[in-house]
Amino acid sequence: MERTAAATAPLNGAGADYEITVHFAGGLVGCADWEHFDIVTDAELSPLYLINCQDDPSIGFIGADPTVFKPDFCLQLSPEDEEQLGYPEFSDLLVLAIITPASSLGSAAEPTTSATINLLGPLVINLKRGIGRQVIQSEYTAHHSVGG
Amino acid sequence: MLVLTRRVDEGLNIGGEISVRILAIDGDRVKLGVVAPRTVSILRDELCQQVRNENTAAAIPAGQRAAVARSLKSLVLPAAEPDAS
């Protein structure tokens, strides 16, 4: 199945205060302990999202709709992915790619000019069910330039 | 780690539901066939490793997350959608 992530665009609209708790069964890829995340955005953050790990509060990410940085990004879900996500409707999906700041320390004082976004392993979330999965998109890079 | 020697057309079974078969060997390349339930995720090791490394590299300490988001936003916003305020 092919789906463009652009369908999540309405959720990225300015002023969309937004918070949802999402369960990633089995955790993120290679990070099995990180299963529960709060995903937050608001007018100030948009189009960025804070992705805060409940299981380990010291763990958290910044994410964005991949189409913000790669307009032709196209998500592919395997039958297995769809099953794990509870067979979501197109309109129920939120797709977030994780941004890696230039420095892993992510100091606010340091401009993050060489930040990248991970298109290889986006988080796909069924908003209706509150379940998510990190799906591997082998045709994309883990270090897509964020620009700036 | 369990180490087994298998020949072409032989295989092994894992946990009753997953079977792995050696289909062909050509020099240093081995072609495997895997039969597993749909719910079992099968991925190339190196892709998993790459995503795992990137997950770890992208983690931002709680106290800095909002501030990093703000500085990232000032960078990306010109290229992103306009603020509708």
Tab-separated table of C-alpha atoms in Angstrom:
chain	number	residue	atom	x	y	z
A	1	MET	CA	0.000	0.000	0.000
A	2	GLU	CA	1.221	3.457	-0.787
A	3	ARG	CA	0.098	6.537	1.009
A	4	THR	CA	1.390	10.015	0.899
A	5	ALA	CA	2.008	11.519	4.301
A	6	ALA	CA	0.462	14.767	3.087
A	7	ALA	CA	-2.864	13.635	4.485
A	8	THR	CA	-1.606	14.550	7.949
A	9	ALA	CA	-1.288	18.174	6.900
A	10	PRO	CA	-4.453	19.426	8.658
A	11	LEU	CA	-2.948	18.372	11.984
A	12	ASN	CA	0.007	20.605	11.298
A	13	GLY	CA	-2.118	23.703	10.953
A	14	ALA	CA	-1.092	26.656	13.071
A	15	GLY	CA	-3.088	26.931	16.254
A	16	ALA	CA	-3.738	23.209	16.454
A	17	ASP	CA	-3.059	22.560	20.120
A	18	TYR	CA	-2.615	18.893	20.240
A	19	GLU	CA	-1.627	16.164	22.637
A	20	ILE	CA	-2.035	12.423	22.342
A	21	THR	CA	-0.565	9.431	24.142
A	22	VAL	CA	0.593	6.707	21.808
A	23	HIS	CA	1.556	3.121	22.522
A	24	PHE	CA	4.292	1.658	20.331
A	25	ALA	CA	3.979	-2.081	21.016
A	26	GLY	CA	7.471	-3.534	21.294
A	27	GLY	CA	8.993	-0.055	21.419
A	28	LEU	CA	10.861	1.765	18.714
A	29	VAL	CA	13.228	-0.080	16.389
A	30	GLY	CA	16.147	-1.299	18.491
A	31	CYS	CA	14.769	0.535	21.529
A	32	ALA	CA	12.271	-1.931	22.961
A	33	ASP	CA	11.888	-0.110	26.279
A	34	TRP	CA	10.540	3.072	24.683
A	35	GLU	CA	6.906	2.118	24.224
A	36	HIS	CA	4.740	5.000	25.418
A	37	PHE	CA	5.021	8.532	24.109
A	38	ASP	CA	3.189	11.795	24.569
A	39	ILE	CA	3.037	13.656	21.288
A	40	VAL	CA	2.504	17.372	21.659
A	41	THR	CA	2.243	20.362	19.396
A	42	ASP	CA	0.716	23.821	19.520
A	43	ALA	CA	0.727	27.024	17.523
A	44	GLU	CA	4.181	27.943	18.743
A	45	LEU	CA	5.725	24.578	17.908
A	46	SER	CA	3.900	23.818	14.666
A	47	PRO	CA	4.956	22.255	12.292
A	48	LEU	CA	7.151	20.563	14.877
A	49	TYR	CA	6.016	18.040	17.452
A	50	LEU	CA	7.529	17.107	20.796
A	51	ILE	CA	7.650	13.339	21.215
A	52	ASN	CA	8.171	12.657	24.914
A	53	CYS	CA	8.852	9.152	26.195
A	54	GLN	CA	6.779	8.213	29.253
A	55	ASP	CA	8.835	5.133	30.028
A	56	ASP	CA	12.031	7.171	30.321
A	57	PRO	CA	11.349	10.892	30.731
A	58	SER	CA	14.943	11.681	29.819
A	59	ILE	CA	14.189	10.370	26.322
A	60	GLY	CA	12.351	12.514	23.840
A	61	PHE	CA	12.460	13.685	20.272
A	62	ILE	CA	11.385	16.458	17.993
A	63	GLY	CA	9.458	15.322	14.951
A	64	ALA	CA	7.725	16.760	11.929
A	65	ASP	CA	5.568	15.673	9.050
A	66	PRO	CA	8.158	14.394	6.561
A	67	THR	CA	6.458	16.222	3.692
A	68	VAL	CA	7.497	19.534	5.261
A	69	PHE	CA	11.070	18.655	4.311
A	70	LYS	CA	10.507	16.251	1.454
A	71	PRO	CA	7.256	17.152	-0.295
A	72	ASP	CA	7.179	13.980	-2.379
A	73	PHE	CA	7.727	11.689	0.605
A	74	CYS	CA	5.560	8.627	0.159
A	75	LEU	CA	4.905	6.204	2.986
A	76	GLN	CA	4.637	2.498	2.318
A	77	LEU	CA	2.975	0.255	4.864
A	78	SER	CA	3.339	-3.512	4.673
A	79	PRO	CA	0.345	-5.728	5.500
A	80	GLU	CA	2.088	-6.403	8.792
A	81	ASP	CA	2.404	-2.669	9.514
A	82	GLU	CA	-1.264	-2.159	8.751
A	83	GLU	CA	-2.238	-4.998	11.049
A	84	GLN	CA	-0.080	-3.659	13.871
A	85	LEU	CA	-1.614	-0.233	13.393
A	86	GLY	CA	-5.148	-1.611	13.570
A	87	TYR	CA	-5.949	-1.129	9.877
A	88	PRO	CA	-6.172	2.663	10.097
A	89	GLU	CA	-8.146	4.860	7.771
A	90	PHE	CA	-6.022	7.216	5.726
A	91	SER	CA	-7.427	10.178	7.669
A	92	ASP	CA	-6.502	8.602	11.036
A	93	LEU	CA	-2.782	8.532	10.302
A	94	LEU	CA	-0.195	10.904	11.678
A	95	VAL	CA	3.274	10.442	10.217
A	96	LEU	CA	6.207	11.977	12.063
A	97	ALA	CA	9.834	11.784	11.075
A	98	ILE	CA	12.323	12.335	13.897
A	99	ILE	CA	14.696	15.273	13.620
A	100	THR	CA	18.291	14.819	14.717
A	101	PRO	CA	19.706	18.155	15.905
A	102	ALA	CA	23.189	19.049	14.719
A	103	SER	CA	24.578	18.214	18.105
A	104	SER	CA	23.139	15.272	19.982
A	105	LEU	CA	23.279	17.540	23.033
A	106	GLY	CA	20.928	19.861	21.193
A	107	SER	CA	21.928	23.041	22.951
A	108	ALA	CA	19.477	25.864	22.363
A	109	ALA	CA	22.351	28.320	22.173
A	110	GLU	CA	23.861	26.506	19.197
A	111	PRO	CA	22.055	27.099	15.927
A	112	THR	CA	21.181	23.703	14.561
A	113	THR	CA	22.226	24.445	11.018
A	114	SER	CA	23.073	20.898	10.062
A	115	ALA	CA	20.110	19.173	11.607
A	116	THR	CA	18.772	16.202	9.662
A	117	ILE	CA	15.500	14.337	9.560
A	118	ASN	CA	15.195	10.572	9.659
A	119	LEU	CA	13.059	9.488	6.703
A	120	LEU	CA	14.263	5.888	7.001
A	121	GLY	CA	12.387	5.251	10.229
A	122	PRO	CA	9.314	7.497	10.527
A	123	LEU	CA	6.783	7.039	13.315
A	124	VAL	CA	3.345	6.159	11.998
A	125	ILE	CA	0.462	6.728	14.384
A	126	ASN	CA	-3.158	5.661	14.280
A	127	LEU	CA	-4.694	8.678	16.002
A	128	LYS	CA	-8.048	6.990	16.556
A	129	ARG	CA	-6.550	4.028	18.377
A	130	GLY	CA	-3.555	5.703	19.996
A	131	ILE	CA	-1.165	3.123	18.633
A	132	GLY	CA	1.989	3.655	16.665
A	133	ARG	CA	4.823	1.891	14.970
A	134	GLN	CA	8.218	2.898	13.675
A	135	VAL	CA	8.219	1.605	10.120
A	136	ILE	CA	11.344	1.246	8.025
A	137	GLN	CA	11.207	2.926	4.625
A	138	SER	CA	14.279	1.438	3.005
A	139	GLU	CA	14.219	3.776	-0.025
A	140	TYR	CA	14.796	6.850	2.149
A	141	THR	CA	17.783	8.137	4.091
A	142	ALA	CA	18.167	8.459	7.850
A	143	HIS	CA	19.899	11.831	7.304
A	144	HIS	CA	17.797	14.014	5.048
A	145	SER	CA	18.879	17.637	5.320
A	146	VAL	CA	16.523	19.912	7.194
A	147	GLY	CA	17.926	22.917	5.372
A	148	GLY	CA	18.366	26.348	6.858
B	1	MET	CA	24.472	-17.643	20.146
B	2	LEU	CA	23.521	-20.882	18.488
B	3	VAL	CA	25.700	-21.768	15.518
B	4	LEU	CA	24.462	-24.321	13.010
B	5	THR	CA	25.797	-25.615	9.709
B	6	ARG	CA	23.208	-26.040	6.960
B	7	ARG	CA	23.328	-26.920	3.273
B	8	VAL	CA	21.318	-25.560	0.382
B	9	ASP	CA	17.680	-26.659	0.622
B	10	GLU	CA	18.033	-27.259	4.320
B	11	GLY	CA	16.554	-24.932	6.884
B	12	LEU	CA	15.637	-24.456	10.466
B	13	ASN	CA	12.552	-23.732	12.468
B	14	ILE	CA	12.269	-21.116	15.189
B	15	GLY	CA	9.549	-21.367	17.804
B	16	GLY	CA	7.308	-23.512	15.620
B	17	GLU	CA	6.043	-20.640	13.480
B	18	ILE	CA	9.119	-19.275	11.759
B	19	SER	CA	11.137	-21.252	9.278
B	20	VAL	CA	14.275	-20.151	7.509
B	21	ARG	CA	15.550	-21.965	4.456
B	22	ILE	CA	18.854	-21.741	2.598
B	23	LEU	CA	17.796	-21.284	-1.023
B	24	ALA	CA	21.146	-20.694	-2.736
B	25	ILE	CA	24.770	-19.897	-2.050
B	26	ASP	CA	26.865	-17.890	-4.503
B	27	GLY	CA	30.325	-16.982	-3.260
B	28	ASP	CA	29.841	-14.857	-0.129
B	29	ARG	CA	26.140	-14.323	-0.795
B	30	VAL	CA	23.516	-16.527	0.764
B	31	LYS	CA	19.918	-16.396	-0.365
B	32	LEU	CA	17.490	-17.089	2.461
B	33	GLY	CA	13.792	-17.775	2.411
B	34	VAL	CA	11.806	-16.912	5.536
B	35	VAL	CA	8.298	-18.033	6.333
B	36	ALA	CA	6.806	-16.270	9.328
B	37	PRO	CA	3.454	-15.009	10.609
B	38	ARG	CA	2.441	-11.614	9.238
B	39	THR	CA	2.864	-10.038	12.651
B	40	VAL	CA	6.560	-10.909	12.778
B	41	SER	CA	8.756	-8.115	11.535
B	42	ILE	CA	11.672	-9.191	9.349
B	43	LEU	CA	14.237	-6.551	8.494
B	44	ARG	CA	17.803	-6.404	7.299
B	45	ASP	CA	20.062	-6.035	10.331
B	46	GLU	CA	21.891	-3.007	8.982
B	47	LEU	CA	18.679	-1.022	8.496
B	48	CYS	CA	17.567	-1.781	12.043
B	49	GLN	CA	20.967	-0.779	13.322
B	50	GLN	CA	20.853	2.486	11.382
B	51	VAL	CA	17.419	3.390	12.743
B	52	ARG	CA	18.428	2.359	16.257
B	53	ASN	CA	21.541	4.547	16.101
B	54	GLU	CA	19.526	7.454	14.748
B	55	ASN	CA	16.887	7.080	17.488
B	56	THR	CA	19.610	7.299	20.084
B	57	ALA	CA	21.343	10.233	18.387
B	58	ALA	CA	18.087	12.167	18.060
B	59	ALA	CA	17.095	11.923	21.718
B	60	ILE	CA	17.080	15.320	23.415
B	61	PRO	CA	17.172	15.745	27.212
B	62	ALA	CA	13.807	16.794	28.640
B	63	GLY	CA	14.989	20.180	29.886
B	64	GLN	CA	16.284	21.198	26.451
B	65	ARG	CA	13.556	19.832	24.216
B	66	ALA	CA	11.323	22.886	23.955
B	67	ALA	CA	14.287	25.219	23.478
B	68	VAL	CA	15.766	23.028	20.744
B	69	ALA	CA	12.354	22.930	19.080
B	70	ARG	CA	12.236	26.722	19.062
B	71	SER	CA	15.676	27.053	17.500
B	72	LEU	CA	14.855	24.355	14.962
B	73	LYS	CA	11.615	26.082	14.094
B	74	SER	CA	13.340	29.369	13.359
B	75	LEU	CA	15.558	27.448	10.969
B	76	VAL	CA	12.931	25.425	9.193
B	77	LEU	CA	10.006	27.803	9.117
B	78	PRO	CA	11.021	29.760	6.004
B	79	ALA	CA	10.964	26.465	4.124
B	80	ALA	CA	7.902	25.188	5.934
B	81	GLU	CA	4.320	26.288	5.786
B	82	PRO	CA	3.629	29.909	6.699
B	83	ASP	CA	2.338	30.763	10.144
B	84	ALA	CA	-1.368	31.446	9.790
B	85	SER	CA	-1.558	33.776	12.801
